[in-house]
XYZ file of N, CA, C and O in Angstrom:
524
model
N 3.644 17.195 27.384
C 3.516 16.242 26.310
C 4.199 14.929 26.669
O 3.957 13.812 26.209
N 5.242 15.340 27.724
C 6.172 13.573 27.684
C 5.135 12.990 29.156
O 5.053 11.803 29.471
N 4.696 13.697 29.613
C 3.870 13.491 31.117
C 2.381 12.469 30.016
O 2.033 11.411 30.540
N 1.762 12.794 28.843
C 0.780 12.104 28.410
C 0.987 10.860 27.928
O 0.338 9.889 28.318
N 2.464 10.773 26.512
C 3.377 10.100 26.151
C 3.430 8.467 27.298
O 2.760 7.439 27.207
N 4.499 8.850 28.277
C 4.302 7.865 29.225
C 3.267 7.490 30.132
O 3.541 6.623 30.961
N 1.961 8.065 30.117
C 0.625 7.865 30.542
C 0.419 6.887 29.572
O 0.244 5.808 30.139
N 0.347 6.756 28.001
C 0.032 6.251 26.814
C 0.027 5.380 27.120
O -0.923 4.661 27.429
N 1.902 5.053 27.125
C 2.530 3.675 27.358
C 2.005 3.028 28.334
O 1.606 1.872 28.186
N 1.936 3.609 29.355
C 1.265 2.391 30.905
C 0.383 1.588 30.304
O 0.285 0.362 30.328
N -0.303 2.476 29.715
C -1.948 2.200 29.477
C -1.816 1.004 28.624
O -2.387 -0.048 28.910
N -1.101 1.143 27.622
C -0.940 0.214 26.584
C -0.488 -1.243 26.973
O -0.800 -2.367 26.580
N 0.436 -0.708 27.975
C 1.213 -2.210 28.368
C 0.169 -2.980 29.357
O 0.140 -4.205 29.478
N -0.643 -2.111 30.013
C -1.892 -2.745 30.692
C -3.212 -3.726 29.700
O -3.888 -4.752 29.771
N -3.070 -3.093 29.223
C -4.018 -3.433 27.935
C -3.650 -4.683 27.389
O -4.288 -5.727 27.253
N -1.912 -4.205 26.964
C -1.445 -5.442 26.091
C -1.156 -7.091 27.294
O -1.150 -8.210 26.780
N -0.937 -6.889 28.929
C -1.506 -7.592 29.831
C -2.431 -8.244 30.210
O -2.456 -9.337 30.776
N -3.407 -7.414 29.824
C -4.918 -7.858 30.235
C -5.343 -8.493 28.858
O -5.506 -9.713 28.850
N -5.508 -7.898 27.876
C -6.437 -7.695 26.843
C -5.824 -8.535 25.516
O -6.604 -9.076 24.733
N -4.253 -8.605 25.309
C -3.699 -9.293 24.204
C -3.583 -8.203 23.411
O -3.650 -8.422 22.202
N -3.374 -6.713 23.891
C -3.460 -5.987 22.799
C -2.144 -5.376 22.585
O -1.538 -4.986 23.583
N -1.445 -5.192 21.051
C -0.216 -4.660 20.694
C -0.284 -3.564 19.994
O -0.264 -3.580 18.763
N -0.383 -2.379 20.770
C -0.655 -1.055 19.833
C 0.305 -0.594 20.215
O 0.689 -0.907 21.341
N 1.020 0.283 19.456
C 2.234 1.420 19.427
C 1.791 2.472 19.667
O 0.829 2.856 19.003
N 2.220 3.119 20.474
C 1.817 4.459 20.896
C 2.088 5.773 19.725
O 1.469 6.835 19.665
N 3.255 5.285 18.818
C 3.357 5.612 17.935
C 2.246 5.431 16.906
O 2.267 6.322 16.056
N 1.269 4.513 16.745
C 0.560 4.722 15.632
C -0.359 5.594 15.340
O -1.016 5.798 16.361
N -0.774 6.267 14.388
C -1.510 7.297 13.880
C -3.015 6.473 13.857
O -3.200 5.444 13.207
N -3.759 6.956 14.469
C -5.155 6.550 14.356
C -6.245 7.534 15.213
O -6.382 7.831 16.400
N -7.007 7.905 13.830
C -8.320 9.084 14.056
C -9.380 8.568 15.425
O -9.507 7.537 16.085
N -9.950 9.778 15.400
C -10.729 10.018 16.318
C -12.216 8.728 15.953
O -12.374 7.985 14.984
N -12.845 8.879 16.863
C -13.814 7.325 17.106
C -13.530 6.152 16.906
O -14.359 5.373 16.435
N -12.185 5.757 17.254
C -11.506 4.435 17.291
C -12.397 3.191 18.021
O -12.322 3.038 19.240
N -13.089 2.478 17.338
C -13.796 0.879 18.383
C -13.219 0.067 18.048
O -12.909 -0.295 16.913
N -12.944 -0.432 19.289
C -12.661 -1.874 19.778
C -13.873 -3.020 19.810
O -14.203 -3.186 20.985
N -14.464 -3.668 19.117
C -15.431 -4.728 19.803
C -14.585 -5.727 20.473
O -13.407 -5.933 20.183
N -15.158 -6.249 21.256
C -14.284 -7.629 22.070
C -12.585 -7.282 21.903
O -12.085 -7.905 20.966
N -12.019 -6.756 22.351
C -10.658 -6.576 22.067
C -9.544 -6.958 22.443
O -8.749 -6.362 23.169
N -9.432 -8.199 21.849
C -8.937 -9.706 22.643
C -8.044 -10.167 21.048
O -8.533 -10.454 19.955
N -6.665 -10.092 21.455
C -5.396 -10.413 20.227
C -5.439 -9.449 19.008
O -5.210 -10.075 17.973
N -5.606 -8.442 18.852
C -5.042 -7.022 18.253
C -3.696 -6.721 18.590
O -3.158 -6.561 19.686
N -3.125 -6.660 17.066
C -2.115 -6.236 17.038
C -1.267 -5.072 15.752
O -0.879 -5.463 14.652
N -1.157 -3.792 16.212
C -0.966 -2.942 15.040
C 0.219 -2.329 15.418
O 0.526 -1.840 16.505
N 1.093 -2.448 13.977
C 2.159 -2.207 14.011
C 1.952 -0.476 13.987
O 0.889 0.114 13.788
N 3.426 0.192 14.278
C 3.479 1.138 14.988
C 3.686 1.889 13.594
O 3.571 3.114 13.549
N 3.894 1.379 12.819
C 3.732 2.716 11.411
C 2.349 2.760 10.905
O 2.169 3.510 9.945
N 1.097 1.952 11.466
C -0.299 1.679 10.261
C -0.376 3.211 10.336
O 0.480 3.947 10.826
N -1.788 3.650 9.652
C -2.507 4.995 9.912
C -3.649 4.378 9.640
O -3.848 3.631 8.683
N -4.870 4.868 10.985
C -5.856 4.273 10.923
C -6.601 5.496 11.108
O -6.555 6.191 12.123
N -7.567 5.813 9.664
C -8.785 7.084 10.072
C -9.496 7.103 11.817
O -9.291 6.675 12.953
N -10.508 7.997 10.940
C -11.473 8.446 11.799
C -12.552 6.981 12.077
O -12.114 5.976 11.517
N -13.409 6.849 12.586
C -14.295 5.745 13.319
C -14.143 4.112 12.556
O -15.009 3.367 12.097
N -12.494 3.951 12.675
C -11.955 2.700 12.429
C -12.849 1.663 13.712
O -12.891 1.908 14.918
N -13.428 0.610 13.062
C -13.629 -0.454 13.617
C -13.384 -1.950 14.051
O -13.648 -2.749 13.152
N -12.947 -2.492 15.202
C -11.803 -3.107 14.852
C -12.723 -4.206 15.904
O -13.517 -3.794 16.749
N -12.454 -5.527 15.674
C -13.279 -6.696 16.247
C -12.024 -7.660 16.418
O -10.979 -7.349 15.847
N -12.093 -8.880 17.223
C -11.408 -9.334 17.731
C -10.244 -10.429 16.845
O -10.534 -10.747 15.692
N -9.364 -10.782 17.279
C -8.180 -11.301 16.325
C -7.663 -10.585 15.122
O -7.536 -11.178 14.051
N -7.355 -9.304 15.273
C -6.955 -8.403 13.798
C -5.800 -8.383 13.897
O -5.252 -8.004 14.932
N -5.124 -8.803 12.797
C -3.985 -7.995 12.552
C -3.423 -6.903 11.690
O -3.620 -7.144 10.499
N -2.816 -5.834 11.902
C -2.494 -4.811 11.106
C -1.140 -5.002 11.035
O -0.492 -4.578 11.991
N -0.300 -5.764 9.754
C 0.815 -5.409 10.191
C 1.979 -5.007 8.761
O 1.713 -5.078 7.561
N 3.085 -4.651 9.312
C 4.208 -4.372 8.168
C 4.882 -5.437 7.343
O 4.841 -6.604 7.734
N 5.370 -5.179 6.460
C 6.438 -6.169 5.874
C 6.989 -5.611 4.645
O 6.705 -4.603 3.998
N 7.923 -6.610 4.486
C 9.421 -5.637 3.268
C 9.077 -5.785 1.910
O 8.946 -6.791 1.214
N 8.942 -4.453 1.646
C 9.287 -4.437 0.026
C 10.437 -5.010 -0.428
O 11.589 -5.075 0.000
N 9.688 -5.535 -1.685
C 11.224 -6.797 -2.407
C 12.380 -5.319 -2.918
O 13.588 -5.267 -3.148
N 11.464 -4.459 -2.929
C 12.117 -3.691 -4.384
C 13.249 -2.845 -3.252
O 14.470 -2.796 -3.402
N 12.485 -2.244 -2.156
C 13.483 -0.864 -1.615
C 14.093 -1.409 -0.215
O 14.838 -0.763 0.522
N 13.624 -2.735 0.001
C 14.397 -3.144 1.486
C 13.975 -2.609 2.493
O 14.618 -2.863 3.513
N 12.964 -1.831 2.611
C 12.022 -0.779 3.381
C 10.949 -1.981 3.922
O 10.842 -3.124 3.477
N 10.312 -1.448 4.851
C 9.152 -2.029 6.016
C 7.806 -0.855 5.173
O 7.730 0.343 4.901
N 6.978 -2.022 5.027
C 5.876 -0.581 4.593
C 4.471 -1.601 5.111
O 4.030 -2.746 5.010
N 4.117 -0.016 5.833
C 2.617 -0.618 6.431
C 0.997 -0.020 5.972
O 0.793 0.916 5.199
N 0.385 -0.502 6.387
C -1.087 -0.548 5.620
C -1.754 0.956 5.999
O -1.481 1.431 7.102
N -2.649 1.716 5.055
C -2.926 2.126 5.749
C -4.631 2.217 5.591
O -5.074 1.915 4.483
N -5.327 2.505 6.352
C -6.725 2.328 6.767
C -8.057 3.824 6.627
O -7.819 4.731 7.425
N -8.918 3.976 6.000
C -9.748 5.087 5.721
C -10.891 5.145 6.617
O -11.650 4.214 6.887
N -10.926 6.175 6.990
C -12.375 6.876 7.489
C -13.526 5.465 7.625
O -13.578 4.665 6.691
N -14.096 5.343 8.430
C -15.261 4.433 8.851
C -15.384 3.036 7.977
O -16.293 2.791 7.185
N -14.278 2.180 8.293
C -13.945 1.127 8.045
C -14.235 0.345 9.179
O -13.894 0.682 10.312
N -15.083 -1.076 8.819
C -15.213 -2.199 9.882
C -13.862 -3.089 9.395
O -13.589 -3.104 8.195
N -12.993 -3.857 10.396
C -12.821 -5.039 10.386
C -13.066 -6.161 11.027
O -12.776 -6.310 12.214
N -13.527 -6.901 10.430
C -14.396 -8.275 10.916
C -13.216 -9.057 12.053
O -12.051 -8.791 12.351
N -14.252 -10.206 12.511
C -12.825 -10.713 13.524
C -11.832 -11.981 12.492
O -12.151 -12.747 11.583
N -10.843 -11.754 13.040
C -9.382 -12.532 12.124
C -9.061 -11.862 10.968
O -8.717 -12.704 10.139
N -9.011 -10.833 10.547
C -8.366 -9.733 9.365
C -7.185 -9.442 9.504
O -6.775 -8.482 10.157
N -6.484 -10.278 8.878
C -4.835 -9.332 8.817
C -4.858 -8.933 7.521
O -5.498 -9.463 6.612
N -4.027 -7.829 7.444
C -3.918 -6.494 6.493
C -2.843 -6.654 6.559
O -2.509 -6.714 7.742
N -1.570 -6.835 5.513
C -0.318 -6.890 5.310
C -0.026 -5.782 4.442
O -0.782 -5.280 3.610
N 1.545 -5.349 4.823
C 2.363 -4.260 3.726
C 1.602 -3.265 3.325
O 0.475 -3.059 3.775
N 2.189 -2.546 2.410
C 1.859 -1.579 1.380
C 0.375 -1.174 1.003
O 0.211 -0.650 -0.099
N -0.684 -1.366 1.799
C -2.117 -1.790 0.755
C -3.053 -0.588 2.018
O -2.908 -0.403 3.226
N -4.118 0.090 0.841
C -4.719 1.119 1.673
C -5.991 0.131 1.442
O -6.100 -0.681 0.523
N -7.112 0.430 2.683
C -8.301 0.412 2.353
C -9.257 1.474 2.382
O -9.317 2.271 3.318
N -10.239 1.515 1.071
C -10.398 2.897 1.273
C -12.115 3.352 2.336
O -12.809 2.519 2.920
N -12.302 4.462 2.291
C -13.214 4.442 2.938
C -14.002 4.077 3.177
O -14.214 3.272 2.270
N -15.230 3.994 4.216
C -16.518 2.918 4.030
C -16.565 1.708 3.646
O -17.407 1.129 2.960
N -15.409 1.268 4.227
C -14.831 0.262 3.466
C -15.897 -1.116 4.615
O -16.188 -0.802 5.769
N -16.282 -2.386 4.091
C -15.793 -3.586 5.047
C -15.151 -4.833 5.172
O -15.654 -5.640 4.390
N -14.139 -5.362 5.919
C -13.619 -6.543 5.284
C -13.847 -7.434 6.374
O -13.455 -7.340 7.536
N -14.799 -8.642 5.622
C -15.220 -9.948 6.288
C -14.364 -10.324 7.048
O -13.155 -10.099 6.998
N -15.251 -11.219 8.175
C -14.057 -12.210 8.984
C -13.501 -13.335 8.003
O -13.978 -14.010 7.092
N -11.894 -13.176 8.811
C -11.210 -13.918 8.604
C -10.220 -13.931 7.114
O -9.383 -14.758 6.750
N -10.739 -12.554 6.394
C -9.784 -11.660 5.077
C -8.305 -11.664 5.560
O -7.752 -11.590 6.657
N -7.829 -11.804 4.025
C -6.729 -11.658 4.400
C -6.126 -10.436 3.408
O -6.107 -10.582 2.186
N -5.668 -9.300 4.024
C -5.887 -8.397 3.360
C -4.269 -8.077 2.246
O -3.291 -7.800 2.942
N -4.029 -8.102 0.906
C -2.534 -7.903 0.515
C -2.374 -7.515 -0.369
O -1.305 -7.574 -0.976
N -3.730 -6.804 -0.876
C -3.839 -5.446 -1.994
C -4.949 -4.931 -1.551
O -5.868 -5.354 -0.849
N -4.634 -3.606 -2.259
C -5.404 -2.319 -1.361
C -7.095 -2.727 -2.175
O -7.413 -3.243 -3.246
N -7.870 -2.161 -0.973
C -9.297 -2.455 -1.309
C -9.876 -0.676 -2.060
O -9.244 0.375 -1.948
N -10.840 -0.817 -2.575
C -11.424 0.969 -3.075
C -12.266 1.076 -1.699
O -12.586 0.207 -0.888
N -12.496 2.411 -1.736
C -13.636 2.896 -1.109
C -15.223 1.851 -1.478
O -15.516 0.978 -2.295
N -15.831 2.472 -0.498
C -17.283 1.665 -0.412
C -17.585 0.618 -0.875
O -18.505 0.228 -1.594
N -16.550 0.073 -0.312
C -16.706 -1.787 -0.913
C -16.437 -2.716 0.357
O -15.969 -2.372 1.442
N -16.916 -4.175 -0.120
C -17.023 -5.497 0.825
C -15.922 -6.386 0.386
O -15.695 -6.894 -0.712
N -15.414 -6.434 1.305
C -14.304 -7.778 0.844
C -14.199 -8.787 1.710
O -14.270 -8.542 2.914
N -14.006 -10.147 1.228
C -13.559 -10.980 2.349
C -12.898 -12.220 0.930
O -12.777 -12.114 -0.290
N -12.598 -13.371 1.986
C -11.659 -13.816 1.058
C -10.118 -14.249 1.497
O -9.694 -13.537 2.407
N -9.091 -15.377 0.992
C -7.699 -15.125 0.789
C -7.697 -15.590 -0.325
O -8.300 -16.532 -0.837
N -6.764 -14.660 -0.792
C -6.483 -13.259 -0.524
C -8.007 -12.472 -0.388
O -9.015 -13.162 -0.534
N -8.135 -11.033 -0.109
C -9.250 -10.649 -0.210
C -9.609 -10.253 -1.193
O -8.723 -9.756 -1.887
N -10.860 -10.251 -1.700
C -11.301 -9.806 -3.156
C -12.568 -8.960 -2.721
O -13.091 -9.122 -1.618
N -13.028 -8.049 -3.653
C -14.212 -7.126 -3.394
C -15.486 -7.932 -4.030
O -15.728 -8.560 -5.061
N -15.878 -7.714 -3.333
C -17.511 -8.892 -4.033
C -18.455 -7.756 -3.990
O -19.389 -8.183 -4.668
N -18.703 -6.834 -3.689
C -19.593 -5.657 -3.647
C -19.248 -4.150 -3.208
O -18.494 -3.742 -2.325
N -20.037 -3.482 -4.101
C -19.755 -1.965 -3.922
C -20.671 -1.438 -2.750
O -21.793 -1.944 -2.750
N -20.460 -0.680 -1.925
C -21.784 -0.292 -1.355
C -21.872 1.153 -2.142
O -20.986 1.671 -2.822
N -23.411 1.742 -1.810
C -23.760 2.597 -2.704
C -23.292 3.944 -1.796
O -23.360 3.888 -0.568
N -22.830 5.116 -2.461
C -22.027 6.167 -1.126
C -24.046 6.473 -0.536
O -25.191 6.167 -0.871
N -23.279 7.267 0.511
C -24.461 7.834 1.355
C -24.418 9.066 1.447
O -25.284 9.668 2.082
């Protein structure tokens, strides 16, 4: 397990070399993870990102402090979600499944399931219908 661990890391720091990319090896993120163009991504090491998270170029995922508990709290992300390119997702805020959020959202309350958002702040402008 520590032999994969520091495999992770290489990889990452290669990535974050080449590519502009800041992922924590620590972060929780499901199976069918895409990258489109994956050029200035950066996710903090507490997000949780489902299953076939989609992620396009200039995203940010990141943490910040609750006024109330002095705590770091980060976003977390549902099952087959696109994010468009330039999306930062701040603090405390889930998006929920099937979710998509336009380029250039700025994300700082949680979105519902099967919905479209874009926007600053982001706002939901449409439901999609489930499948």
């Amino acid at each position: 397990m520590k032999k994969i661990f520091i495999i992770n890391v290489i990889i990452l720091k290669l990535l974050k070399f080449i590519c502009g990319l800041d992922i924590s090896p620590k972060t929780k993120i499901g199976a069918g993870f895409i990258l489109f163009h994956p050029q200035n991504i950066v996710i903090n090491a507490d997000s949780v990102l489902g299953d076939n998270v989609m992620l396009k170029h200039n995203v940010t995922i990141g943490n910040k402090v609750d006024p109330v508990t002095g705590q770091h709290v980060s976003p977390v992300i549902g099952n087959n979600v696109e994010l468009s390119p330039g999306v930062v997702v701040l603090g405390n805020v889930s998006i929920g499944d099937n979710s998509i959020i336009g380029a250039g959202a700025i994300v700082v309350k949680s979105i519902p399931k099967n919905a479209i958002a874009v926007g600053n702040p982001a706002v939901v402008i449409k439901k999609i219908s489930e499948k």
